[in-house]
PDB file of C-alpha atoms in Angstrom:
ATOM      1  CA  MET A 118       0.000   0.000   0.000  1.00  0.00           C
ATOM      2  CA  LYS A 119       1.638   3.257  -1.117  1.00  0.00           C
ATOM      3  CA  LEU A 120       1.480   6.287   1.135  1.00  0.00           C
ATOM      4  CA  ILE A 121       2.093   9.993   0.659  1.00  0.00           C
ATOM      5  CA  PRO A 122       4.683  11.226   3.228  1.00  0.00           C
ATOM      6  CA  GLU A 123       2.999  12.498   6.401  1.00  0.00           C
ATOM      7  CA  GLN A 124       4.629  15.925   6.239  1.00  0.00           C
ATOM      8  CA  TYR A 125       2.973  16.828   2.911  1.00  0.00           C
ATOM      9  CA  HIS A 126       0.841  19.895   3.492  1.00  0.00           C
ATOM     10  CA  GLU A 127      -1.661  18.695   0.875  1.00  0.00           C
ATOM     11  CA  LEU A 128      -2.837  15.925   3.212  1.00  0.00           C
ATOM     12  CA  GLU A 129      -3.836  18.470   5.827  1.00  0.00           C
ATOM     13  CA  THR A 130      -5.639  20.477   3.137  1.00  0.00           C
ATOM     14  CA  ILE A 131      -7.629  17.418   2.053  1.00  0.00           C
ATOM     15  CA  CYS A 132      -8.573  16.592   5.646  1.00  0.00           C
ATOM     16  CA  ASN A 133      -9.695  20.187   6.167  1.00  0.00           C
ATOM     17  CA  THR A 134     -11.836  19.879   3.034  1.00  0.00           C
ATOM     18  CA  LEU A 135     -13.554  16.858   4.586  1.00  0.00           C
ATOM     19  CA  VAL A 136     -14.285  18.883   7.729  1.00  0.00           C
ATOM     20  CA  ASP A 137     -15.434  21.976   5.806  1.00  0.00           C
ATOM     21  CA  SER A 138     -17.785  19.849   3.685  1.00  0.00           C
ATOM     22  CA  ASP A 139     -19.035  17.983   6.768  1.00  0.00           C
ATOM     23  CA  ALA A 140     -18.289  14.838   4.756  1.00  0.00           C
ATOM     24  CA  ARG A 141     -17.977  11.566   6.620  1.00  0.00           C
ATOM     25  CA  CYS A 142     -18.379   9.355   3.551  1.00  0.00           C
ATOM     26  CA  VAL A 143     -15.866  10.283   0.843  1.00  0.00           C
ATOM     27  CA  THR A 144     -15.301   8.758  -2.584  1.00  0.00           C
ATOM     28  CA  PHE A 145     -11.815   8.698  -4.130  1.00  0.00           C
ATOM     29  CA  ILE A 146     -11.899   8.140  -7.872  1.00  0.00           C
ATOM     30  CA  SER A 147      -9.604   8.544 -10.869  1.00  0.00           C
ATOM     31  CA  LEU A 148     -10.418   8.941 -14.546  1.00  0.00           C
ATOM     32  CA  TYR A 149      -8.601   6.006 -16.151  1.00  0.00           C
ATOM     33  CA  GLY A 150      -6.551   4.497 -13.318  1.00  0.00           C
ATOM     34  CA  GLY A 151      -2.956   5.058 -12.298  1.00  0.00           C
ATOM     35  CA  GLU A 152      -3.530   8.661 -11.191  1.00  0.00           C
ATOM     36  CA  GLY A 153      -2.944   7.868  -7.521  1.00  0.00           C
ATOM     37  CA  SER A 154      -6.498   7.475  -6.240  1.00  0.00           C
ATOM     38  CA  SER A 155      -5.754   4.505  -3.962  1.00  0.00           C
ATOM     39  CA  THR A 156      -2.582   6.168  -2.706  1.00  0.00           C
ATOM     40  CA  ALA A 157      -4.504   9.324  -1.834  1.00  0.00           C
ATOM     41  CA  CYS A 158      -7.256   7.314  -0.143  1.00  0.00           C
ATOM     42  CA  SER A 159      -4.900   5.279   2.053  1.00  0.00           C
ATOM     43  CA  SER A 160      -2.781   8.350   2.891  1.00  0.00           C
ATOM     44  CA  VAL A 161      -5.803  10.385   3.971  1.00  0.00           C
ATOM     45  CA  ALA A 162      -6.964   7.408   6.040  1.00  0.00           C
ATOM     46  CA  GLN A 163      -3.593   7.255   7.796  1.00  0.00           C
ATOM     47  CA  ARG A 164      -3.643  11.001   8.464  1.00  0.00           C
ATOM     48  CA  LEU A 165      -7.150  10.812   9.955  1.00  0.00           C
ATOM     49  CA  VAL A 166      -6.115   7.868  12.141  1.00  0.00           C
ATOM     50  CA  SER A 167      -3.137   9.918  13.377  1.00  0.00           C
ATOM     51  CA  GLN A 168      -5.707  12.554  14.417  1.00  0.00           C
ATOM     52  CA  HIS A 169      -7.435   9.898  16.548  1.00  0.00           C
ATOM     53  CA  LYS A 170     -10.319   9.392  14.114  1.00  0.00           C
ATOM     54  CA  SER A 171     -11.766   5.961  13.410  1.00  0.00           C
ATOM     55  CA  VAL A 172     -11.610   5.232   9.668  1.00  0.00           C
ATOM     56  CA  LEU A 173     -12.895   2.481   7.403  1.00  0.00           C
ATOM     57  CA  VAL A 174     -11.661   2.138   3.823  1.00  0.00           C
ATOM     58  CA  ILE A 175     -13.968   0.238   1.462  1.00  0.00           C
ATOM     59  CA  ASP A 176     -12.008  -1.015  -1.518  1.00  0.00           C
ATOM     60  CA  LEU A 177     -14.363  -1.026  -4.543  1.00  0.00           C
ATOM     61  CA  ASN A 178     -11.742  -0.974  -7.291  1.00  0.00           C
ATOM     62  CA  PRO A 179     -11.509  -4.337  -9.106  1.00  0.00           C
ATOM     63  CA  ILE A 180      -9.027  -2.911 -11.626  1.00  0.00           C
ATOM     64  CA  SER A 181      -6.434  -1.877  -9.048  1.00  0.00           C
ATOM     65  CA  SER A 182      -7.476  -3.118  -5.622  1.00  0.00           C
ATOM     66  CA  PHE A 183      -5.534  -2.675  -2.412  1.00  0.00           C
ATOM     67  CA  ARG A 184      -2.591  -5.059  -2.411  1.00  0.00           C
ATOM     68  CA  LEU A 185      -3.205  -6.989   0.782  1.00  0.00           C
ATOM     69  CA  ASP A 186      -1.184  -9.965   1.908  1.00  0.00           C
ATOM     70  CA  LYS A 187      -2.940 -13.037   0.511  1.00  0.00           C
ATOM     71  CA  GLN A 188      -2.780 -14.726   3.891  1.00  0.00           C
ATOM     72  CA  LEU A 189      -4.626 -11.841   5.553  1.00  0.00           C
ATOM     73  CA  SER A 190      -7.314 -11.724   2.852  1.00  0.00           C
ATOM     74  CA  SER A 191      -8.042 -15.408   3.331  1.00  0.00           C
ATOM     75  CA  LEU A 192      -8.730 -14.822   7.030  1.00  0.00           C
ATOM     76  CA  THR A 193     -11.742 -12.642   6.245  1.00  0.00           C
ATOM     77  CA  LYS A 194     -15.124 -14.151   5.416  1.00  0.00           C
ATOM     78  CA  LEU A 195     -17.163 -13.168   2.377  1.00  0.00           C
ATOM     79  CA  TRP A 196     -19.251 -10.057   2.896  1.00  0.00           C
ATOM     80  CA  ARG A 197     -22.151  -8.196   1.295  1.00  0.00           C
ATOM     81  CA  PHE A 198     -23.679  -4.736   1.593  1.00  0.00           C
ATOM     82  CA  ASP A 199     -27.226  -5.942   2.201  1.00  0.00           C
ATOM     83  CA  ASP A 200     -26.607  -7.661   5.528  1.00  0.00           C
ATOM     84  CA  ILE A 201     -24.519  -7.351   8.676  1.00  0.00           C
ATOM     85  CA  SER A 202     -21.568  -9.220   7.120  1.00  0.00           C
ATOM     86  CA  CYS A 203     -20.078  -5.921   5.939  1.00  0.00           C
ATOM     87  CA  GLN A 204     -19.682  -4.941   9.595  1.00  0.00           C
ATOM     88  CA  LEU A 205     -18.292  -8.306  10.653  1.00  0.00           C
ATOM     89  CA  SER A 206     -15.726  -8.732   7.872  1.00  0.00           C
ATOM     90  CA  VAL A 207     -13.556  -5.660   8.451  1.00  0.00           C
ATOM     91  CA  LEU A 208      -9.860  -6.416   8.124  1.00  0.00           C
ATOM     92  CA  PRO A 209      -7.302  -4.422  10.186  1.00  0.00           C
ATOM     93  CA  TYR A 210      -4.304  -3.749   7.936  1.00  0.00           C
ATOM     94  CA  GLN A 211      -1.365  -1.409   8.527  1.00  0.00           C
ATOM     95  CA  GLY A 212      -3.314   0.681  10.997  1.00  0.00           C
ATOM     96  CA  ILE A 213      -6.405   1.029   8.778  1.00  0.00           C
ATOM     97  CA  ASP A 214      -9.654  -0.949   8.818  1.00  0.00           C
ATOM     98  CA  ILE A 215     -10.471  -2.241   5.325  1.00  0.00           C
ATOM     99  CA  LEU A 216     -13.329  -3.992   3.597  1.00  0.00           C
ATOM    100  CA  SER A 217     -11.578  -5.655   0.696  1.00  0.00           C
ATOM    101  CA  ILE A 218     -13.174  -6.227  -2.685  1.00  0.00           C
ATOM    102  CA  HIS A 219     -11.282  -9.542  -2.741  1.00  0.00           C
ATOM    103  CA  ASN A 220     -13.839 -10.837  -0.248  1.00  0.00           C
ATOM    104  CA  LEU A 221     -16.943  -9.124  -1.651  1.00  0.00           C
ATOM    105  CA  GLU A 222     -19.344 -11.965  -2.341  1.00  0.00           C
ATOM    106  CA  SER A 223     -21.269 -10.177  -5.095  1.00  0.00           C
ATOM    107  CA  ILE A 224     -21.443  -6.665  -6.525  1.00  0.00           C
ATOM    108  CA  ASP A 225     -25.200  -7.095  -7.033  1.00  0.00           C
ATOM    109  CA  SER A 226     -25.876  -5.869  -3.506  1.00  0.00           C
ATOM    110  CA  ALA A 227     -23.928  -2.675  -4.269  1.00  0.00           C
ATOM    111  CA  LYS A 228     -25.774  -1.815  -7.474  1.00  0.00           C
ATOM    112  CA  ASN A 229     -28.805  -0.573  -5.540  1.00  0.00           C
ATOM    113  CA  LYS A 230     -27.937   2.884  -4.184  1.00  0.00           C
ATOM    114  CA  HIS A 231     -30.418   2.534  -1.319  1.00  0.00           C
ATOM    115  CA  VAL A 232     -28.814  -0.728  -0.167  1.00  0.00           C
ATOM    116  CA  LEU A 233     -25.352   0.833  -0.315  1.00  0.00           C
ATOM    117  CA  ASN A 234     -26.535   3.963   1.485  1.00  0.00           C
ATOM    118  CA  GLU A 235     -28.115   1.955   4.299  1.00  0.00           C
ATOM    119  CA  ALA A 236     -24.909  -0.053   4.681  1.00  0.00           C
ATOM    120  CA  VAL A 237     -22.826   3.133   4.941  1.00  0.00           C
ATOM    121  CA  ILE A 238     -25.262   4.560   7.520  1.00  0.00           C
ATOM    122  CA  ARG A 239     -24.711   1.445   9.667  1.00  0.00           C
ATOM    123  CA  LEU A 240     -20.940   1.690   9.247  1.00  0.00           C
ATOM    124  CA  LYS A 241     -20.906   5.397  10.167  1.00  0.00           C
ATOM    125  CA  GLN A 242     -22.315   4.417  13.552  1.00  0.00           C
ATOM    126  CA  GLU A 243     -18.977   2.690  14.191  1.00  0.00           C
ATOM    127  CA  TYR A 244     -16.566   4.943  12.280  1.00  0.00           C
ATOM    128  CA  ASP A 245     -15.935   8.672  12.078  1.00  0.00           C
ATOM    129  CA  TYR A 246     -15.113   8.380   8.367  1.00  0.00           C
ATOM    130  CA  VAL A 247     -15.892   5.898   5.598  1.00  0.00           C
ATOM    131  CA  LEU A 248     -13.587   6.264   2.570  1.00  0.00           C
ATOM    132  CA  LEU A 249     -14.562   4.598  -0.714  1.00  0.00           C
ATOM    133  CA  ASP A 250     -11.797   3.757  -3.186  1.00  0.00           C
ATOM    134  CA  MET A 251     -13.696   3.494  -6.480  1.00  0.00           C
ATOM    135  CA  SER A 252     -12.870   2.071  -9.898  1.00  0.00           C
ATOM    136  CA  PRO A 253     -11.930   4.634 -12.602  1.00  0.00           C
ATOM    137  CA  ALA A 254     -14.820   6.779 -13.808  1.00  0.00           C
ATOM    138  CA  LEU A 255     -14.045   6.397 -17.523  1.00  0.00           C
ATOM    139  CA  LYS A 256     -12.894   2.770 -17.608  1.00  0.00           C
ATOM    140  CA  LEU A 257     -15.667   0.273 -18.259  1.00  0.00           C
ATOM    141  CA  ASN A 258     -15.529  -3.062 -16.482  1.00  0.00           C
ATOM    142  CA  ARG A 259     -18.405  -5.422 -15.764  1.00  0.00           C
ATOM    143  CA  ASN A 260     -17.164  -5.832 -12.178  1.00  0.00           C
ATOM    144  CA  ASN A 261     -17.294  -2.087 -11.463  1.00  0.00           C
ATOM    145  CA  ILE A 262     -19.650  -0.679  -8.854  1.00  0.00           C
ATOM    146  CA  PRO A 263     -21.923   1.758 -10.810  1.00  0.00           C
ATOM    147  CA  LEU A 264     -21.242   5.437 -10.155  1.00  0.00           C
ATOM    148  CA  HIS A 265     -24.917   6.124  -9.404  1.00  0.00           C
ATOM    149  CA  SER A 266     -24.783   3.616  -6.531  1.00  0.00           C
ATOM    150  CA  LEU A 267     -22.691   6.081  -4.531  1.00  0.00           C
ATOM    151  CA  SER A 268     -24.866   9.132  -5.179  1.00  0.00           C
ATOM    152  CA  LEU A 269     -26.783   8.845  -1.897  1.00  0.00           C
ATOM    153  CA  CYS A 270     -24.030   7.834   0.518  1.00  0.00           C
ATOM    154  CA  SER A 271     -21.083   9.867  -0.796  1.00  0.00           C
ATOM    155  CA  GLU A 272     -20.996  13.383   0.656  1.00  0.00           C
ATOM    156  CA  LEU A 273     -17.780  14.364  -1.143  1.00  0.00           C
ATOM    157  CA  THR A 274     -16.163  13.023  -4.320  1.00  0.00           C
ATOM    158  CA  LEU A 275     -12.433  13.608  -4.792  1.00  0.00           C
ATOM    159  CA  VAL A 276     -11.321  13.122  -8.404  1.00  0.00           C
ATOM    160  CA  THR A 277      -7.586  12.445  -8.606  1.00  0.00           C
ATOM    161  CA  VAL A 278      -6.012  14.049 -11.662  1.00  0.00           C
ATOM    162  CA  GLY A 279      -2.526  13.471 -13.051  1.00  0.00           C
ATOM    163  CA  LEU A 280      -1.115  16.505 -14.878  1.00  0.00           C
ATOM    164  CA  GLY A 281       0.534  15.289 -18.039  1.00  0.00           C
ATOM    165  CA  VAL A 282      -1.582  12.113 -17.849  1.00  0.00           C
ATOM    166  CA  ASN A 283      -5.140  13.452 -18.064  1.00  0.00           C
ATOM    167  CA  ASP A 284      -6.149  16.055 -20.625  1.00  0.00           C
ATOM    168  CA  GLU A 285      -8.886  18.655 -20.314  1.00  0.00           C
ATOM    169  CA  GLU A 286     -11.357  16.667 -22.431  1.00  0.00           C
ATOM    170  CA  SER A 287     -11.100  13.517 -20.298  1.00  0.00           C
ATOM    171  CA  LEU A 288     -11.415  15.593 -17.128  1.00  0.00           C
ATOM    172  CA  CYS A 289     -14.592  17.273 -18.408  1.00  0.00           C
ATOM    173  CA  ASN A 290     -16.008  13.902 -19.466  1.00  0.00           C
ATOM    174  CA  GLY A 291     -15.225  12.362 -16.087  1.00  0.00           C
ATOM    175  CA  VAL A 292     -16.813  15.193 -14.104  1.00  0.00           C
ATOM    176  CA  ALA A 293     -19.854  15.110 -16.415  1.00  0.00           C
ATOM    177  CA  GLU A 294     -20.244  11.346 -15.818  1.00  0.00           C
ATOM    178  CA  LEU A 295     -20.118  11.881 -12.058  1.00  0.00           C
ATOM    179  CA  LYS A 296     -22.662  14.711 -12.143  1.00  0.00           C
ATOM    180  CA  GLN A 297     -24.991  12.671 -14.333  1.00  0.00           C
ATOM    181  CA  ALA A 298     -24.707   9.826 -11.794  1.00  0.00           C
ATOM    182  CA  GLY A 299     -25.857  12.177  -9.020  1.00  0.00           C
ATOM    183  CA  HIS A 300     -22.563  13.316  -7.471  1.00  0.00           C
ATOM    184  CA  SER A 301     -22.922  16.988  -6.551  1.00  0.00           C
ATOM    185  CA  ASN A 302     -19.990  17.829  -4.266  1.00  0.00           C
ATOM    186  CA  ILE A 303     -16.989  17.162  -6.536  1.00  0.00           C
ATOM    187  CA  LYS A 304     -13.451  18.373  -5.845  1.00  0.00           C
ATOM    188  CA  LEU A 305     -10.328  17.881  -7.961  1.00  0.00           C
ATOM    189  CA  LEU A 306      -7.185  16.514  -6.381  1.00  0.00           C
ATOM    190  CA  VAL A 307      -3.971  16.913  -8.392  1.00  0.00           C
ATOM    191  CA  SER A 308      -2.123  13.770  -7.413  1.00  0.00           C
ATOM    192  CA  GLN A 309       0.942  13.764  -9.674  1.00  0.00           C
ATOM    193  CA  TYR A 310       2.849  15.502 -12.422  1.00  0.00           C
ATOM    194  CA  SER A 311       3.974  13.416 -15.368  1.00  0.00           C
ATOM    195  CA  PHE A 312       5.543  15.124 -18.341  1.00  0.00           C
ATOM    196  CA  ALA A 313       7.728  13.937 -21.183  1.00  0.00           C
ATOM    197  CA  PRO A 314      11.486  14.401 -20.584  1.00  0.00           C
ATOM    198  CA  LEU A 315      12.855  17.849 -21.415  1.00  0.00           C
ATOM    199  CA  GLY A 316      14.827  16.522 -24.384  1.00  0.00           C
ATOM    200  CA  GLU A 317      11.728  15.140 -26.084  1.00  0.00           C
ATOM    201  CA  ARG A 318       9.863  18.410 -25.624  1.00  0.00           C
ATOM    202  CA  MET A 319      12.803  20.443 -26.956  1.00  0.00           C
ATOM    203  CA  LEU A 320      13.034  18.272 -30.088  1.00  0.00           C
ATOM    204  CA  LEU A 321       9.291  18.596 -30.638  1.00  0.00           C
ATOM    205  CA  LEU A 322       9.602  22.382 -30.468  1.00  0.00           C
ATOM    206  CA  LEU A 323      12.490  22.391 -32.944  1.00  0.00           C
ATOM    207  CA  GLN A 324      10.395  20.365 -35.384  1.00  0.00           C
ATOM    208  CA  ARG A 325       7.924  23.244 -35.553  1.00  0.00           C
ATOM    209  CA  TYR A 326      10.607  25.746 -36.549  1.00  0.00           C
ATOM    210  CA  ARG A 327      12.584  23.478 -38.896  1.00  0.00           C
ATOM    211  CA  PRO A 328      10.904  24.789 -42.098  1.00  0.00           C
ATOM    212  CA  GLN A 329      11.944  28.375 -41.252  1.00  0.00           C
ATOM    213  CA  CYS A 330      15.415  27.640 -39.791  1.00  0.00           C
ATOM    214  CA  PRO A 331      16.572  24.206 -41.027  1.00  0.00           C
ATOM    215  CA  ARG A 332      20.322  24.645 -40.387  1.00  0.00           C
ATOM    216  CA  VAL A 333      19.918  26.029 -36.868  1.00  0.00           C
ATOM    217  CA  CYS A 334      17.372  23.360 -35.955  1.00  0.00           C
ATOM    218  CA  THR A 335      19.616  20.571 -37.266  1.00  0.00           C
ATOM    219  CA  PHE A 336      22.567  21.929 -35.282  1.00  0.00           C
ATOM    220  CA  LEU A 337      20.540  22.178 -32.069  1.00  0.00           C
ATOM    221  CA  THR A 338      18.953  18.765 -32.590  1.00  0.00           C
ATOM    222  CA  ASN A 339      22.389  17.122 -32.807  1.00  0.00           C
ATOM    223  CA  LYS A 340      23.493  18.931 -29.670  1.00  0.00           C
ATOM    224  CA  ILE A 341      20.406  17.905 -27.716  1.00  0.00           C
ATOM    225  CA  ASN A 342      20.589  14.250 -28.825  1.00  0.00           C
ATOM    226  CA  ARG A 343      24.083  13.994 -27.344  1.00  0.00           C
ATOM    227  CA  GLN A 344      22.821  15.082 -23.916  1.00  0.00           C
ATOM    228  CA  LYS A 345      21.437  11.764 -22.687  1.00  0.00           C
ATOM    229  CA  TRP A 346      20.391  13.192 -19.321  1.00  0.00           C
ATOM    230  CA  LEU A 347      17.748  15.296 -21.090  1.00  0.00           C
ATOM    231  CA  PHE A 348      15.837  12.121 -22.002  1.00  0.00           C
ATOM    232  CA  LYS A 349      15.595  10.571 -18.534  1.00  0.00           C
ATOM    233  CA  HIS A 350      12.390  10.546 -16.470  1.00  0.00           C
ATOM    234  CA  TYR A 351      12.725  12.148 -13.066  1.00  0.00           C
TER     235      TYR A 351
END
């Protein structure tokens, strides 16, 4: 389970957002996956626990679920949202209580938003915060929990965005999908910066000016290609 370092000021900002929104059930979701949604969810959970809050993370991401030790997962019984098993199958892991999708008996019980909402209401009687780690908003998978299922129980939706990974069009489409599914309180969380190496971007720029200044661009291209450090990812 990846974690953001505790000293990062952004974690405190996110926790303050939860308090300002009076949100005890929070959904963490990415657009396509790999933008750091699970990392943000587990890091916020750890920060809240350090503030003496009781926290439950519900892993609902079949594409990239929490990587639990297989031995620990096998110790937990199958659970559902429509009965008390979701309260009895919580797994303590690295200081956080987790309901793992590995042990979810069927997603059918989560497709009804009223069933899911009632389950979260029961869980909020035991926990200060319930954090939902959802599957990507724009990645279709038959094992995904539908976005509309969370519309009643989720009081805040944090969309993790990777600069250099997600473009403006995909971000607009993702937010539109969430709004159409009934999510009203949506906040963007910039989780990472991923850009092409400087060398690649410099060569791309030179390509644009090559018709006007072919000799200069050729000279600079040769110089840049010899600087191998410009093409490394940092």
